[in-house]
Short mmCIF file of the C-alpha atoms (twelve columns), coordinates in Angstrom:
data_MODEL
# 
_entry.id   MODEL 
# 
loop_
_atom_site.group_PDB 
_atom_site.id 
_atom_site.type_symbol 
_atom_site.label_atom_id 
_atom_site.label_alt_id 
_atom_site.label_comp_id 
_atom_site.label_asym_id 
_atom_site.label_seq_id 
_atom_site.Cartn_x 
_atom_site.Cartn_y 
_atom_site.Cartn_z 
_atom_site.pdbx_PDB_model_num 
ATOM 1   C CA . MET A 1   -38.886 -3.057  -6.982  1 
ATOM 2   C CA . LYS A 2   -38.407 -5.009  -3.115  1 
ATOM 3   C CA . LYS A 3   -35.546 -7.418  -4.362  1 
ATOM 4   C CA . LEU A 4   -33.874 -3.801  -4.945  1 
ATOM 5   C CA . ILE A 5   -35.020 -2.401  -1.896  1 
ATOM 6   C CA . VAL A 6   -33.876 -5.942  0.189   1 
ATOM 7   C CA . LEU A 7   -30.325 -5.924  -1.563  1 
ATOM 8   C CA . LEU A 8   -29.522 -2.448  -0.990  1 
ATOM 9   C CA . SER A 9   -30.437 -2.660  2.951   1 
ATOM 10  C CA . ILE A 10  -28.216 -5.585  3.346   1 
ATOM 11  C CA . LEU A 11  -24.856 -3.203  1.499   1 
ATOM 12  C CA . SER A 12  -25.862 -0.515  3.672   1 
ATOM 13  C CA . VAL A 13  -25.324 -2.211  6.430   1 
ATOM 14  C CA . SER A 14  -22.502 -3.931  5.231   1 
ATOM 15  C CA . PHE A 15  -20.880 -0.266  4.905   1 
ATOM 16  C CA . ALA A 16  -22.098 0.460   7.995   1 
ATOM 17  C CA . ASN A 17  -20.100 -1.856  9.665   1 
ATOM 18  C CA . ALA A 18  -16.655 -1.350  7.836   1 
ATOM 19  C CA . GLN A 19  -13.369 -0.106  9.402   1 
ATOM 20  C CA . ALA A 20  -10.414 1.100   7.484   1 
ATOM 21  C CA . PHE A 21  -8.081  0.939   10.796  1 
ATOM 22  C CA . LYS A 22  -8.966  -0.593  14.554  1 
ATOM 23  C CA . GLY A 23  -6.308  -0.347  15.890  1 
ATOM 24  C CA . ASN A 24  -4.259  -2.618  18.607  1 
ATOM 25  C CA . THR A 25  -3.620  -5.902  16.710  1 
ATOM 26  C CA . ASP A 26  -5.576  -5.020  13.760  1 
ATOM 27  C CA . ASN A 27  -3.520  -6.889  10.554  1 
ATOM 28  C CA . LYS A 28  -4.634  -5.735  7.029   1 
ATOM 29  C CA . LEU A 29  -2.811  -7.177  3.870   1 
ATOM 30  C CA . GLN A 30  -3.041  -5.500  0.637   1 
ATOM 31  C CA . ILE A 31  -1.899  -6.703  -3.132  1 
ATOM 32  C CA . GLY A 32  -2.045  -4.673  -6.050  1 
ATOM 33  C CA . ALA A 33  -0.180  -3.506  -8.815  1 
ATOM 34  C CA . ASN A 34  3.088   -1.420  -8.728  1 
ATOM 35  C CA . LEU A 35  3.625   1.370   -11.494 1 
ATOM 36  C CA . GLN A 36  6.721   3.588   -11.912 1 
ATOM 37  C CA . ASP A 37  8.443   5.080   -14.454 1 
ATOM 38  C CA . ALA A 38  9.639   2.186   -17.268 1 
ATOM 39  C CA . ALA A 39  8.910   -0.841  -15.190 1 
ATOM 40  C CA . THR A 40  5.113   -1.630  -13.712 1 
ATOM 41  C CA . GLY A 41  5.046   -5.102  -11.774 1 
ATOM 42  C CA . ILE A 42  3.061   -6.381  -8.331  1 
ATOM 43  C CA . ASN A 43  3.150   -5.654  -4.580  1 
ATOM 44  C CA . VAL A 44  2.297   -6.948  -1.717  1 
ATOM 45  C CA . SER A 45  1.869   -5.572  1.693   1 
ATOM 46  C CA . PHE A 46  1.298   -6.667  5.293   1 
ATOM 47  C CA . ASP A 47  0.415   -4.060  8.371   1 
ATOM 48  C CA . TYR A 48  0.110   -5.243  11.917  1 
ATOM 49  C CA . GLY A 49  -1.551  -2.681  14.451  1 
ATOM 50  C CA . LEU A 50  0.905   -2.019  17.686  1 
ATOM 51  C CA . GLY A 51  -1.561  0.862   18.967  1 
ATOM 52  C CA . GLU A 52  -4.863  2.494   18.424  1 
ATOM 53  C CA . ASN A 53  -2.632  4.754   15.361  1 
ATOM 54  C CA . ILE A 54  0.441   3.533   14.738  1 
ATOM 55  C CA . SER A 55  0.831   -0.001  13.054  1 
ATOM 56  C CA . VAL A 56  4.675   -1.387  11.571  1 
ATOM 57  C CA . GLY A 57  4.528   -4.036  8.672   1 
ATOM 58  C CA . VAL A 58  6.627   -5.129  5.303   1 
ATOM 59  C CA . SER A 59  5.725   -4.604  1.797   1 
ATOM 60  C CA . GLY A 60  7.249   -6.076  -1.573  1 
ATOM 61  C CA . ALA A 61  7.270   -5.303  -5.188  1 
ATOM 62  C CA . TYR A 62  8.619   -7.356  -8.349  1 
ATOM 63  C CA . ALA A 63  8.725   -5.337  -11.161 1 
ATOM 64  C CA . LEU A 64  7.154   -7.811  -13.830 1 
ATOM 65  C CA . GLY A 65  6.986   -5.173  -17.554 1 
ATOM 66  C CA . ILE A 66  10.438  -3.261  -17.851 1 
ATOM 67  C CA . LYS A 67  11.687  -2.212  -21.041 1 
ATOM 68  C CA . GLU A 68  14.269  -3.868  -22.567 1 
ATOM 69  C CA . GLU A 69  16.878  -1.354  -23.072 1 
ATOM 70  C CA . LEU A 70  17.048  -1.681  -18.690 1 
ATOM 71  C CA . ASP A 71  18.581  -5.154  -19.076 1 
ATOM 72  C CA . ALA A 72  17.380  -5.968  -15.678 1 
ATOM 73  C CA . ASP A 73  18.290  -8.920  -13.204 1 
ATOM 74  C CA . PHE A 74  16.103  -10.223 -10.398 1 
ATOM 75  C CA . GLY A 75  18.436  -7.963  -7.731  1 
ATOM 76  C CA . ASP A 76  17.094  -4.881  -9.969  1 
ATOM 77  C CA . ARG A 77  13.263  -6.122  -10.511 1 
ATOM 78  C CA . PHE A 78  13.037  -6.968  -6.761  1 
ATOM 79  C CA . ASP A 79  12.407  -4.951  -3.689  1 
ATOM 80  C CA . ILE A 80  11.304  -5.147  -0.117  1 
ATOM 81  C CA . LYS A 81  10.902  -2.773  2.499   1 
ATOM 82  C CA . GLY A 82  9.943   -2.765  6.317   1 
ATOM 83  C CA . ARG A 83  6.953   -0.046  7.123   1 
ATOM 84  C CA . PHE A 84  6.099   2.179   10.046  1 
ATOM 85  C CA . ASN A 85  2.512   4.041   9.798   1 
ATOM 86  C CA . ALA A 86  0.304   6.682   11.818  1 
ATOM 87  C CA . HIS A 87  -3.394  5.953   10.800  1 
ATOM 88  C CA . LEU A 88  -4.738  9.404   11.205  1 
ATOM 89  C CA . GLY A 89  -8.356  8.894   9.725   1 
ATOM 90  C CA . SER A 90  -9.633  8.823   13.524  1 
ATOM 91  C CA . VAL A 91  -7.088  12.172  14.729  1 
ATOM 92  C CA . LEU A 92  -9.311  13.681  11.778  1 
ATOM 93  C CA . ASN A 93  -12.412 12.454  12.550  1 
ATOM 94  C CA . ILE A 94  -12.829 11.342  8.929   1 
ATOM 95  C CA . ASP A 95  -15.535 8.432   7.926   1 
ATOM 96  C CA . GLU A 96  -14.401 5.665   9.371   1 
ATOM 97  C CA . ASN A 97  -14.114 3.769   6.474   1 
ATOM 98  C CA . PHE A 98  -11.565 5.781   5.244   1 
ATOM 99  C CA . ASP A 99  -7.970  5.200   6.530   1 
ATOM 100 C CA . LEU A 100 -5.446  8.392   5.500   1 
ATOM 101 C CA . TYR A 101 -1.854  6.922   6.104   1 
ATOM 102 C CA . PRO A 102 1.406   8.458   5.865   1 
ATOM 103 C CA . GLY A 103 4.984   6.870   6.850   1 
ATOM 104 C CA . LEU A 104 8.251   5.812   6.814   1 
ATOM 105 C CA . ASN A 105 10.165  2.734   4.345   1 
ATOM 106 C CA . LEU A 106 13.481  1.289   5.375   1 
ATOM 107 C CA . SER A 107 14.141  -0.832  1.853   1 
ATOM 108 C CA . LEU A 108 17.221  -3.192  -0.098  1 
ATOM 109 C CA . LYS A 109 16.964  0.395   -2.027  1 
ATOM 110 C CA . ASN A 110 16.755  3.520   -0.324  1 
ATOM 111 C CA . PHE A 111 14.957  5.197   2.530   1 
ATOM 112 C CA . GLY A 112 11.591  6.609   1.655   1 
ATOM 113 C CA . GLY A 113 8.451   7.515   2.786   1 
ATOM 114 C CA . HIS A 114 5.019   6.661   1.727   1 
ATOM 115 C CA . VAL A 115 1.000   8.387   1.730   1 
ATOM 116 C CA . GLY A 116 -1.464  6.195   1.366   1 
ATOM 117 C CA . ALA A 117 -5.323  6.028   1.323   1 
ATOM 118 C CA . ARG A 118 -7.704  2.876   2.336   1 
ATOM 119 C CA . TYR A 119 -11.429 2.976   1.561   1 
ATOM 120 C CA . PHE A 120 -13.164 -0.118  3.099   1 
ATOM 121 C CA . PHE A 121 -16.307 -1.422  1.513   1 
ATOM 122 C CA . SER A 122 -17.482 -3.918  3.692   1 
ATOM 123 C CA . GLU A 123 -15.373 -5.427  7.402   1 
ATOM 124 C CA . GLY A 124 -13.087 -7.263  4.897   1 
ATOM 125 C CA . PHE A 125 -12.580 -5.868  2.018   1 
ATOM 126 C CA . GLY A 126 -11.769 -1.886  0.500   1 
ATOM 127 C CA . ILE A 127 -9.184  -0.497  -1.784  1 
ATOM 128 C CA . PHE A 128 -6.049  1.346   -1.569  1 
ATOM 129 C CA . ALA A 129 -3.176  3.974   -3.182  1 
ATOM 130 C CA . GLU A 130 -0.289  4.615   -2.073  1 
ATOM 131 C CA . THR A 131 2.121   6.774   -3.339  1 
ATOM 132 C CA . VAL A 132 6.141   5.946   -2.537  1 
ATOM 133 C CA . PHE A 133 9.045   8.067   -2.475  1 
ATOM 134 C CA . PRO A 134 12.576  7.864   -2.006  1 
ATOM 135 C CA . LEU A 135 14.451  9.977   0.094   1 
ATOM 136 C CA . ALA A 136 18.531  8.644   0.263   1 
ATOM 137 C CA . LYS A 137 19.565  6.589   -2.079  1 
ATOM 138 C CA . TYR A 138 21.660  4.222   -0.533  1 
ATOM 139 C CA . ASP A 139 24.795  4.519   -3.441  1 
ATOM 140 C CA . SER A 140 23.931  7.523   -5.666  1 
ATOM 141 C CA . ASN A 141 26.620  6.399   -7.690  1 
ATOM 142 C CA . ILE A 142 25.578  3.793   -9.528  1 
ATOM 143 C CA . THR A 143 25.165  4.589   -13.981 1 
ATOM 144 C CA . ASN A 144 23.421  1.364   -14.788 1 
ATOM 145 C CA . PRO A 145 19.915  2.980   -15.869 1 
ATOM 146 C CA . ALA A 146 17.829  -0.904  -13.808 1 
ATOM 147 C CA . HIS A 147 19.213  0.751   -10.293 1 
ATOM 148 C CA . ASP A 148 16.265  3.168   -11.192 1 
ATOM 149 C CA . ILE A 149 13.410  0.462   -10.791 1 
ATOM 150 C CA . HIS A 150 12.266  0.520   -6.956  1 
ATOM 151 C CA . ASN A 151 13.851  3.920   -6.273  1 
ATOM 152 C CA . GLN A 152 11.971  6.749   -7.708  1 
ATOM 153 C CA . PHE A 153 8.708   7.656   -7.374  1 
ATOM 154 C CA . VAL A 154 5.726   4.577   -7.244  1 
ATOM 155 C CA . VAL A 155 2.372   4.886   -7.410  1 
ATOM 156 C CA . ASN A 156 0.651   0.894   -5.956  1 
ATOM 157 C CA . ILE A 157 -3.259  0.672   -6.501  1 
ATOM 158 C CA . GLY A 158 -5.368  -2.372  -5.663  1 
ATOM 159 C CA . ALA A 159 -7.598  -3.809  -3.562  1 
ATOM 160 C CA . THR A 160 -7.024  -4.542  0.453   1 
ATOM 161 C CA . PHE A 161 -7.866  -7.042  3.348   1 
ATOM 162 C CA . SER A 162 -9.107  -6.979  7.030   1 
ATOM 163 C CA . LEU A 163 -7.206  -10.509 8.204   1 
# 
């Protein structure tokens, strides 16, 4: 019983010290699954804090599991985005371990938006979920079905790390 109490005490202290977004010069790395219609893949993103509630970053995704009929090449499978985020956790006075961030992104495929959330269990580790959606596609006249990869509603889920 003593060991259980000690373990719970240690865990509660590590939870209390976690903070989702610290502001200026805060670095976050996210690695996770990229889920979309007819494809699944991996997503890696990095955000750098510019101010108390603002960050910029980059995100890259590569589709691995694609339906055969799409006949996608490397250019269809890969996408990279520049990101801008507004971190609302402290503005909305939410738990300091939780970060809610809407944002805009500019990618090789489109101009779009995203809404995400992070929850940190400790100072350096947490989980995230993010929805990404195109607002304006660069070329809507392309008839190749593989063009829709990364050019549609996407969900990213995975682990996030404070660097």
